[in-house]
Amino acid sequence: MMMEMAQVRPRPSAVPWPSSFPFSVSLKIRADANGAAATAATRASKTRRIQAALSPSVSFRRTAEVQSCSKGEPSSISVGARGEVKAKAKASKRRVFFLDVNPLCYEGSTPSLRSFARWISLFFSQVSHSDPVVAVLDGERGSEHRRRLLPSYKARRRKFSRYVSPLLRSSRSSVERSHQSVINFLKECNVPVIKVEDHEADDVVATLVGQALQKGYRVVIASPDKDFKQLISEDVQIVMPVDELQRWSFYTLKHYIEQYNCDPDSDLSLRCILGDDVDGVPGIQHLVPAFGRKTAVKLLKKHGSLENLLNTAAVRTVGKQYAQEALTKHANYLRRNYEVLALKRDVNVFLQEEWLVERNSTGDSRNLSTFLTLLGEAKLYNRNRHHSPKNSSSEDR
């Protein structure tokens, strides 16, 4: 195991990120050839759909206590009092962020350190502030195990090569230079950086999340990767960068239930059946076109998990003929998907107390300016320093 960590500096008095910092709005998302032809009406419609997915409806605002009362279960205190106690208990828990670095270094499938700079500036200024942040990167050969199982796994994602600033190129590998520049920047911002050989960042984050929960922390995973939805709970949220809205948005248990109409415990099983095009994992519909989301959700609601569903289908009929045949004939196919998509939670890494102190953010602006200089963006930064970034929003921050 190889692990890189930043030394955490003593905490001074809190100094907020300068409100005039402009970089996050000065860079525009580079549209591809097809995106450039999109109409304003199409973009507006897409934005409305995203906003709807990130805003839970009133029907899902009932707490577990309300639901239990509606079932006739006894209650010694009022629902309102229970909700207030629960909210206070949640608020009393400290919060720690786990930053999934690698996806932020891409724009689409193309490596982009400018994308990292844009999103990390928004993250520090609008989301985490002085909360402890632990950054995690993919380890060397981290994807090899999953690629042996499924060669198409993450095959579409290009590696860093010619996509970095000339200032970062040298006789050394541009990949090394790119990653090292990101690591150095994060360390200067007092963010410990974790990288475990032979393990993907997702698995390291999943392991550390479990340890943080045991220590009594609330957890926020900063990542656009939907693999982390299998970890969502009352004490685990995701905050994701949303290109169309140009901000980070919090994604909670309420959002998940409204979007998928099922429990997060079923998320992994559902994705194993439907597949994941981004990660290159084919779903059952490639073999049985009639087996779609509606069928998958119905069966999982009844049987709970993929393994239970497959075991039951092996001994009796669980649905229509096409679904029954798909589950019995392609059981190994679905179990392989499960092994590829399931996050490991037993990586040999341990959450250190020094990673959980309040982050000293006094040098963030200076450190970002230095990082931008490496990217050849210093002029752009200075020219737009009077602009203000857009605000992020959160239902539960």
Short mmCIF file of C-alpha atoms in Angstrom, two decimals:
data_model
loop_
_atom_site.label_atom_id
_atom_site.label_comp_id
_atom_site.label_asym_id
_atom_site.label_seq_id
_atom_site.Cartn_x
_atom_site.Cartn_y
_atom_site.Cartn_z
CA MET A 1 0.00 0.00 0.00
CA MET A 2 1.23 3.46 -0.84
CA MET A 3 -0.34 6.42 0.85
CA GLU A 4 0.34 10.13 0.37
CA MET A 5 -0.82 12.55 3.02
CA ALA A 6 -0.61 16.28 3.52
CA GLN A 7 0.65 17.63 6.82
CA VAL A 8 -2.26 19.35 8.53
CA ARG A 9 -1.29 22.77 9.83
CA PRO A 10 -2.44 24.33 13.11
CA ARG A 11 -5.80 26.04 12.83
CA PRO A 12 -5.75 29.84 12.83
CA SER A 13 -8.82 32.05 13.05
CA ALA A 14 -11.22 31.32 10.22
CA VAL A 15 -10.71 33.44 7.12
CA PRO A 16 -13.43 33.11 4.43
CA TRP A 17 -12.76 32.66 0.75
CA PRO A 18 -12.71 36.08 -0.93
CA SER A 19 -16.20 36.83 -2.19
CA SER A 20 -14.80 38.46 -5.29
CA PHE A 21 -12.98 35.35 -6.47
CA PRO A 22 -13.96 35.00 -10.12
CA PHE A 23 -12.38 31.97 -11.64
CA SER A 24 -15.31 29.64 -11.37
CA VAL A 25 -17.48 31.73 -13.65
CA SER A 26 -14.77 32.89 -15.99
CA LEU A 27 -14.26 29.51 -17.57
CA LYS A 28 -17.01 28.17 -19.80
CA ILE A 29 -17.68 24.55 -20.39
CA ARG A 30 -16.16 23.57 -23.69
CA ALA A 31 -19.00 22.31 -25.83
CA ASP A 32 -18.41 19.57 -28.36
CA ALA A 33 -19.45 19.90 -31.98
CA ASN A 34 -22.91 18.54 -31.37
CA GLY A 35 -23.45 20.54 -28.17
CA ALA A 36 -22.63 23.78 -29.98
CA ALA A 37 -25.69 23.30 -32.15
CA ALA A 38 -28.10 22.81 -29.25
CA THR A 39 -30.87 25.37 -29.02
CA ALA A 40 -31.55 27.57 -26.01
CA ALA A 41 -34.91 25.86 -25.52
CA THR A 42 -33.27 22.41 -25.31
CA ARG A 43 -30.76 23.62 -22.74
CA ALA A 44 -33.47 25.27 -20.67
CA SER A 45 -35.50 22.06 -20.72
CA LYS A 46 -32.49 20.01 -19.63
CA THR A 47 -31.76 22.43 -16.78
CA ARG A 48 -35.37 22.20 -15.58
CA ARG A 49 -35.15 18.40 -15.54
CA ILE A 50 -31.95 18.50 -13.49
CA GLN A 51 -33.40 21.00 -11.05
CA ALA A 52 -36.48 18.82 -10.66
CA ALA A 53 -34.32 15.77 -9.92
CA LEU A 54 -32.41 17.70 -7.27
CA SER A 55 -35.49 19.09 -5.52
CA PRO A 56 -37.57 16.58 -3.59
CA SER A 57 -41.33 16.97 -3.64
CA VAL A 58 -43.49 17.53 -0.60
CA SER A 59 -44.67 13.93 -0.74
CA PHE A 60 -41.23 12.69 0.27
CA ARG A 61 -40.69 15.13 3.13
CA ARG A 62 -42.22 12.86 5.74
CA THR A 63 -39.72 11.58 8.26
CA ALA A 64 -39.42 7.99 9.38
CA GLU A 65 -41.31 8.94 12.53
CA VAL A 66 -44.30 10.17 10.54
CA GLN A 67 -44.31 6.97 8.54
CA SER A 68 -44.21 4.83 11.66
CA CYS A 69 -47.13 6.77 13.16
CA SER A 70 -49.14 6.35 9.96
CA LYS A 71 -48.76 2.59 10.38
CA GLY A 72 -50.33 2.80 13.83
CA GLU A 73 -47.11 2.22 15.79
CA PRO A 74 -47.14 3.63 19.34
CA SER A 75 -45.40 6.90 20.00
CA SER A 76 -44.53 8.32 23.41
CA ILE A 77 -43.87 11.81 22.04
CA SER A 78 -45.37 13.87 19.26
CA VAL A 79 -44.15 13.61 15.68
CA GLY A 80 -43.03 17.22 15.75
CA ALA A 81 -40.99 16.67 18.90
CA ARG A 82 -39.36 13.59 17.42
CA GLY A 83 -38.44 15.48 14.27
CA GLU A 84 -36.93 18.29 16.32
CA VAL A 85 -34.85 15.88 18.42
CA LYS A 86 -33.69 14.11 15.28
CA ALA A 87 -32.72 17.37 13.57
CA LYS A 88 -30.77 18.53 16.64
CA ALA A 89 -28.94 15.21 16.88
CA LYS A 90 -28.00 15.41 13.21
CA ALA A 91 -26.85 19.02 13.49
CA SER A 92 -24.64 18.14 16.46
CA LYS A 93 -22.61 15.70 14.35
CA ARG A 94 -19.49 17.08 12.75
CA ARG A 95 -19.17 16.83 8.98
CA VAL A 96 -16.29 15.46 6.90
CA PHE A 97 -15.93 15.62 3.11
CA PHE A 98 -14.32 12.96 0.94
CA LEU A 99 -13.19 14.47 -2.37
CA ASP A 100 -13.09 12.08 -5.35
CA VAL A 101 -10.37 13.81 -7.36
CA ASN A 102 -10.06 11.87 -10.62
CA PRO A 103 -13.49 12.62 -12.17
CA LEU A 104 -12.95 16.35 -11.59
CA CYS A 105 -9.89 16.18 -13.85
CA TYR A 106 -12.03 15.37 -16.89
CA GLU A 107 -14.38 17.30 -19.10
CA GLY A 108 -16.53 14.57 -20.54
CA SER A 109 -14.04 11.84 -21.47
CA THR A 110 -11.22 14.30 -22.11
CA PRO A 111 -8.59 15.02 -19.42
CA SER A 112 -8.71 18.65 -18.29
CA LEU A 113 -6.83 20.27 -15.42
CA ARG A 114 -8.83 23.42 -16.12
CA SER A 115 -11.94 21.45 -15.22
CA PHE A 116 -10.32 20.47 -11.91
CA ALA A 117 -9.38 24.10 -11.18
CA ARG A 118 -12.89 25.33 -11.91
CA TRP A 119 -14.67 22.78 -9.74
CA ILE A 120 -12.22 22.86 -6.84
CA SER A 121 -12.49 26.66 -6.65
CA LEU A 122 -16.28 26.36 -6.39
CA PHE A 123 -15.94 23.54 -3.88
CA PHE A 124 -13.72 25.48 -1.49
CA SER A 125 -15.61 28.76 -1.82
CA GLN A 126 -19.19 27.52 -1.72
CA VAL A 127 -19.36 24.02 -0.26
CA SER A 128 -16.78 22.85 2.25
CA HIS A 129 -15.42 26.15 3.64
CA SER A 130 -13.40 25.04 6.70
CA ASP A 131 -14.83 21.53 7.09
CA PRO A 132 -12.23 18.76 7.04
CA VAL A 133 -11.63 17.43 3.53
CA VAL A 134 -9.86 14.20 2.60
CA ALA A 135 -8.91 13.87 -1.09
CA VAL A 136 -8.65 10.42 -2.66
CA LEU A 137 -7.03 9.46 -5.98
CA ASP A 138 -7.00 6.22 -7.93
CA GLY A 139 -4.02 4.05 -7.04
CA GLU A 140 -1.68 2.51 -9.58
CA ARG A 141 -3.33 -0.50 -11.23
CA GLY A 142 -6.51 0.32 -9.31
CA SER A 143 -8.84 -0.75 -12.14
CA GLU A 144 -6.98 -3.91 -13.11
CA HIS A 145 -9.12 -6.31 -11.08
CA ARG A 146 -12.36 -5.00 -12.58
CA ARG A 147 -10.91 -4.90 -16.10
CA ARG A 148 -9.91 -8.55 -15.84
CA LEU A 149 -13.55 -9.31 -15.11
CA LEU A 150 -14.87 -6.92 -17.76
CA PRO A 151 -12.43 -5.51 -20.38
CA SER A 152 -14.87 -2.74 -21.34
CA TYR A 153 -14.78 -1.28 -17.80
CA LYS A 154 -14.00 2.47 -18.08
CA ALA A 155 -12.56 1.85 -21.55
CA ARG A 156 -13.99 5.12 -22.92
CA ARG A 157 -12.06 7.36 -20.56
CA ARG A 158 -8.89 8.72 -22.11
CA LYS A 159 -5.74 9.05 -20.08
CA PHE A 160 -3.82 12.24 -19.51
CA SER A 161 -1.33 12.61 -22.34
CA ARG A 162 -1.31 15.66 -24.58
CA TYR A 163 -4.11 17.40 -22.73
CA VAL A 164 -2.03 19.37 -20.25
CA SER A 165 -0.44 22.82 -20.37
CA PRO A 166 2.99 23.02 -22.05
CA LEU A 167 4.25 24.42 -18.74
CA LEU A 168 3.58 21.03 -17.16
CA ARG A 169 5.32 18.99 -19.85
CA SER A 170 8.86 17.77 -19.44
CA SER A 171 10.89 14.65 -20.04
CA ARG A 172 8.90 13.03 -17.23
CA SER A 173 5.55 11.50 -18.00
CA SER A 174 2.88 14.17 -18.46
CA VAL A 175 0.57 11.89 -16.50
CA GLU A 176 2.87 12.02 -13.48
CA ARG A 177 3.32 15.76 -13.84
CA SER A 178 -0.41 16.37 -14.07
CA HIS A 179 -1.28 14.25 -11.05
CA GLN A 180 1.60 15.65 -9.02
CA SER A 181 0.52 19.23 -9.69
CA VAL A 182 -2.97 18.38 -8.39
CA ILE A 183 -1.54 16.62 -5.32
CA ASN A 184 0.79 19.54 -4.54
CA PHE A 185 -2.07 22.03 -4.81
CA LEU A 186 -4.31 20.04 -2.47
CA LYS A 187 -1.55 19.62 0.08
CA GLU A 188 -0.90 23.36 0.04
CA CYS A 189 -4.61 23.82 0.79
CA ASN A 190 -4.23 21.55 3.86
CA VAL A 191 -6.10 18.65 2.32
CA PRO A 192 -4.63 15.19 3.04
CA VAL A 193 -4.25 13.18 -0.17
CA ILE A 194 -4.77 9.42 -0.09
CA LYS A 195 -3.69 7.07 -2.84
CA VAL A 196 -3.62 3.30 -2.26
CA GLU A 197 -1.91 1.05 -4.78
CA ASP A 198 -4.06 -1.57 -6.51
CA HIS A 199 -7.28 0.17 -5.42
CA GLU A 200 -9.61 2.63 -7.08
CA ALA A 201 -10.51 5.81 -5.23
CA ASP A 202 -14.15 4.66 -5.01
CA ASP A 203 -13.20 1.67 -2.86
CA VAL A 204 -10.95 3.75 -0.62
CA VAL A 205 -13.72 6.33 -0.12
CA ALA A 206 -16.28 3.60 0.68
CA THR A 207 -13.93 2.17 3.32
CA LEU A 208 -13.22 5.57 4.89
CA VAL A 209 -16.92 6.49 4.89
CA GLY A 210 -17.69 3.48 7.06
CA GLN A 211 -14.93 4.43 9.48
CA ALA A 212 -16.12 8.04 9.66
CA LEU A 213 -19.67 6.92 10.46
CA GLN A 214 -18.34 4.74 13.27
CA LYS A 215 -16.63 7.82 14.71
CA GLY A 216 -19.96 9.65 14.73
CA TYR A 217 -19.42 11.95 11.73
CA ARG A 218 -21.82 12.95 8.99
CA VAL A 219 -20.26 12.28 5.60
CA VAL A 220 -20.44 14.18 2.32
CA ILE A 221 -18.88 12.59 -0.78
CA ALA A 222 -17.86 15.18 -3.37
CA SER A 223 -18.06 13.43 -6.72
CA PRO A 224 -20.09 13.20 -9.95
CA ASP A 225 -19.77 9.40 -9.81
CA LYS A 226 -23.14 7.71 -9.37
CA ASP A 227 -21.42 4.61 -7.95
CA PHE A 228 -21.55 6.39 -4.60
CA LYS A 229 -25.36 6.37 -4.57
CA GLN A 230 -25.14 2.87 -3.10
CA LEU A 231 -23.73 4.51 0.08
CA ILE A 232 -26.46 7.14 0.58
CA SER A 233 -28.20 7.17 3.96
CA GLU A 234 -29.44 9.66 6.56
CA ASP A 235 -25.81 10.42 7.45
CA VAL A 236 -24.22 10.08 3.99
CA GLN A 237 -24.87 12.64 1.25
CA ILE A 238 -23.31 13.34 -2.12
CA VAL A 239 -22.45 16.78 -3.45
CA MET A 240 -21.98 16.69 -7.20
CA PRO A 241 -20.78 19.18 -9.82
CA VAL A 242 -23.61 19.95 -12.25
CA ASP A 243 -22.36 21.39 -15.54
CA GLU A 244 -25.71 22.75 -16.67
CA LEU A 245 -26.17 24.68 -13.43
CA GLN A 246 -22.48 25.67 -13.07
CA ARG A 247 -22.47 24.79 -9.37
CA TRP A 248 -22.23 21.93 -6.89
CA SER A 249 -25.56 20.49 -5.74
CA PHE A 250 -26.27 18.35 -2.71
CA TYR A 251 -27.94 14.99 -3.31
CA THR A 252 -29.59 13.37 -0.30
CA LEU A 253 -31.63 10.33 0.66
CA LYS A 254 -34.82 12.29 -0.12
CA HIS A 255 -33.58 13.09 -3.61
CA TYR A 256 -32.71 9.46 -4.24
CA ILE A 257 -36.12 8.13 -3.18
CA GLU A 258 -37.91 10.66 -5.37
CA GLN A 259 -35.71 10.02 -8.40
CA TYR A 260 -35.72 6.20 -8.32
CA ASN A 261 -38.77 5.35 -6.22
CA CYS A 262 -36.83 2.68 -4.34
CA ASP A 263 -34.49 2.35 -1.38
CA PRO A 264 -30.73 3.04 -1.84
CA ASP A 265 -30.08 -0.50 -0.59
CA SER A 266 -31.42 -1.63 -3.97
CA ASP A 267 -29.32 0.82 -5.98
CA LEU A 268 -26.42 -1.53 -6.65
CA SER A 269 -28.71 -4.40 -7.67
CA LEU A 270 -30.66 -2.09 -9.99
CA ARG A 271 -27.48 -0.86 -11.72
CA CYS A 272 -26.24 -4.44 -12.13
CA ILE A 273 -29.41 -5.24 -14.07
CA LEU A 274 -29.60 -1.99 -16.06
CA GLY A 275 -25.85 -1.55 -16.55
CA ASP A 276 -23.74 1.60 -16.54
CA ASP A 277 -22.82 3.10 -19.90
CA VAL A 278 -20.36 5.57 -18.38
CA ASP A 279 -18.33 2.80 -16.75
CA GLY A 280 -18.72 0.48 -19.73
CA VAL A 281 -20.88 -2.10 -17.91
CA PRO A 282 -23.59 -3.54 -20.21
CA GLY A 283 -27.05 -4.17 -18.81
CA ILE A 284 -29.40 -7.13 -19.28
CA GLN A 285 -31.39 -5.18 -21.90
CA HIS A 286 -28.51 -5.73 -24.34
CA LEU A 287 -29.41 -9.41 -24.20
CA VAL A 288 -33.14 -9.16 -23.43
CA PRO A 289 -34.49 -5.82 -24.75
CA ALA A 290 -37.85 -6.22 -23.00
CA PHE A 291 -36.16 -6.32 -19.57
CA GLY A 292 -36.12 -2.61 -18.66
CA ARG A 293 -36.15 -0.39 -15.59
CA LYS A 294 -39.83 -0.92 -14.77
CA THR A 295 -39.40 -4.69 -14.62
CA ALA A 296 -36.16 -4.44 -12.63
CA VAL A 297 -37.62 -2.06 -10.02
CA LYS A 298 -40.74 -4.21 -9.58
CA LEU A 299 -38.72 -7.39 -9.02
CA LEU A 300 -36.23 -5.77 -6.65
CA LYS A 301 -38.99 -4.21 -4.56
CA LYS A 302 -40.36 -7.69 -4.04
CA HIS A 303 -37.12 -9.62 -3.55
CA GLY A 304 -34.85 -6.95 -2.05
CA SER A 305 -31.52 -7.68 -3.73
CA LEU A 306 -30.08 -9.13 -6.92
CA GLU A 307 -28.76 -12.22 -5.15
CA ASN A 308 -32.14 -12.95 -3.55
CA LEU A 309 -33.82 -12.44 -6.91
CA LEU A 310 -31.44 -14.81 -8.73
CA ASN A 311 -31.67 -17.47 -6.02
CA THR A 312 -35.47 -17.34 -6.09
CA ALA A 313 -35.60 -17.43 -9.89
CA ALA A 314 -33.48 -20.59 -9.81
CA VAL A 315 -36.19 -22.53 -7.94
CA ARG A 316 -39.48 -20.93 -8.96
CA THR A 317 -41.08 -18.42 -11.32
CA VAL A 318 -40.62 -14.78 -10.27
CA GLY A 319 -42.19 -12.93 -13.20
CA LYS A 320 -43.13 -13.02 -16.85
CA GLN A 321 -41.50 -15.59 -19.09
CA TYR A 322 -38.95 -13.20 -20.64
CA ALA A 323 -37.82 -12.01 -17.18
CA GLN A 324 -37.70 -15.57 -15.80
CA GLU A 325 -35.57 -16.78 -18.70
CA ALA A 326 -33.26 -13.76 -18.49
CA LEU A 327 -32.59 -14.26 -14.77
CA THR A 328 -31.91 -17.98 -15.07
CA LYS A 329 -29.96 -17.94 -18.34
CA HIS A 330 -27.86 -14.85 -17.58
CA ALA A 331 -27.38 -15.18 -13.82
CA ASN A 332 -23.57 -15.30 -14.11
CA TYR A 333 -23.64 -12.23 -16.35
CA LEU A 334 -25.52 -10.29 -13.66
CA ARG A 335 -23.28 -11.58 -10.85
CA ARG A 336 -20.24 -10.41 -12.81
CA ASN A 337 -21.80 -6.95 -13.08
CA TYR A 338 -22.29 -7.00 -9.32
CA GLU A 339 -18.63 -7.79 -8.68
CA VAL A 340 -17.57 -4.98 -11.03
CA LEU A 341 -19.94 -2.32 -9.66
CA ALA A 342 -19.94 -3.13 -5.93
CA LEU A 343 -17.71 -0.81 -3.88
CA LYS A 344 -15.23 -2.60 -1.66
CA ARG A 345 -15.30 -1.51 1.96
CA ASP A 346 -12.31 -3.40 3.33
CA VAL A 347 -9.33 -1.56 1.81
CA ASN A 348 -6.28 -1.48 4.07
CA VAL A 349 -6.53 2.21 4.92
CA PHE A 350 -7.45 3.86 8.22
CA LEU A 351 -8.97 7.25 8.95
CA GLN A 352 -6.53 9.36 10.96
CA GLU A 353 -7.63 11.87 13.61
CA GLU A 354 -5.36 14.56 12.16
CA TRP A 355 -7.37 14.40 8.92
CA LEU A 356 -10.50 15.42 10.79
CA VAL A 357 -9.44 18.85 12.10
CA GLU A 358 -10.92 22.08 10.77
CA ARG A 359 -9.17 22.98 7.53
CA ASN A 360 -6.97 26.07 7.40
CA SER A 361 -8.27 27.84 4.27
CA THR A 362 -6.26 31.08 4.52
CA GLY A 363 -4.01 30.25 1.56
CA ASP A 364 -6.65 28.90 -0.84
CA SER A 365 -6.80 31.93 -3.12
CA ARG A 366 -3.01 32.24 -3.33
CA ASN A 367 -2.57 28.51 -3.97
CA LEU A 368 -5.18 28.50 -6.71
CA SER A 369 -3.52 31.49 -8.38
CA THR A 370 -0.24 29.55 -8.43
CA PHE A 371 -1.98 26.49 -9.87
CA LEU A 372 -3.62 28.61 -12.57
CA THR A 373 -0.23 30.03 -13.48
CA LEU A 374 0.93 26.49 -14.23
CA LEU A 375 -2.04 26.17 -16.55
CA GLY A 376 -1.26 29.45 -18.27
CA GLU A 377 -4.45 30.99 -16.89
CA ALA A 378 -3.02 33.77 -14.75
CA LYS A 379 -4.07 36.50 -17.20
CA LEU A 380 -7.59 35.14 -17.32
CA TYR A 381 -7.71 35.12 -13.53
CA ASN A 382 -6.54 38.73 -13.23
CA ARG A 383 -8.82 39.99 -15.97
CA ASN A 384 -11.91 38.59 -14.29
CA ARG A 385 -11.08 39.05 -10.60
CA HIS A 386 -13.99 41.47 -10.08
CA HIS A 387 -16.61 38.89 -11.04
CA SER A 388 -18.42 36.84 -8.38
CA PRO A 389 -19.05 33.09 -8.64
CA LYS A 390 -22.54 31.71 -8.73
CA ASN A 391 -23.90 30.43 -5.45
CA SER A 392 -24.46 26.77 -4.79
CA SER A 393 -27.57 25.67 -3.01
CA SER A 394 -28.37 22.88 -0.64
CA GLU A 395 -31.48 21.57 1.01
CA ASP A 396 -29.41 20.00 3.77
CA ARG A 397 -25.94 21.41 4.25
#
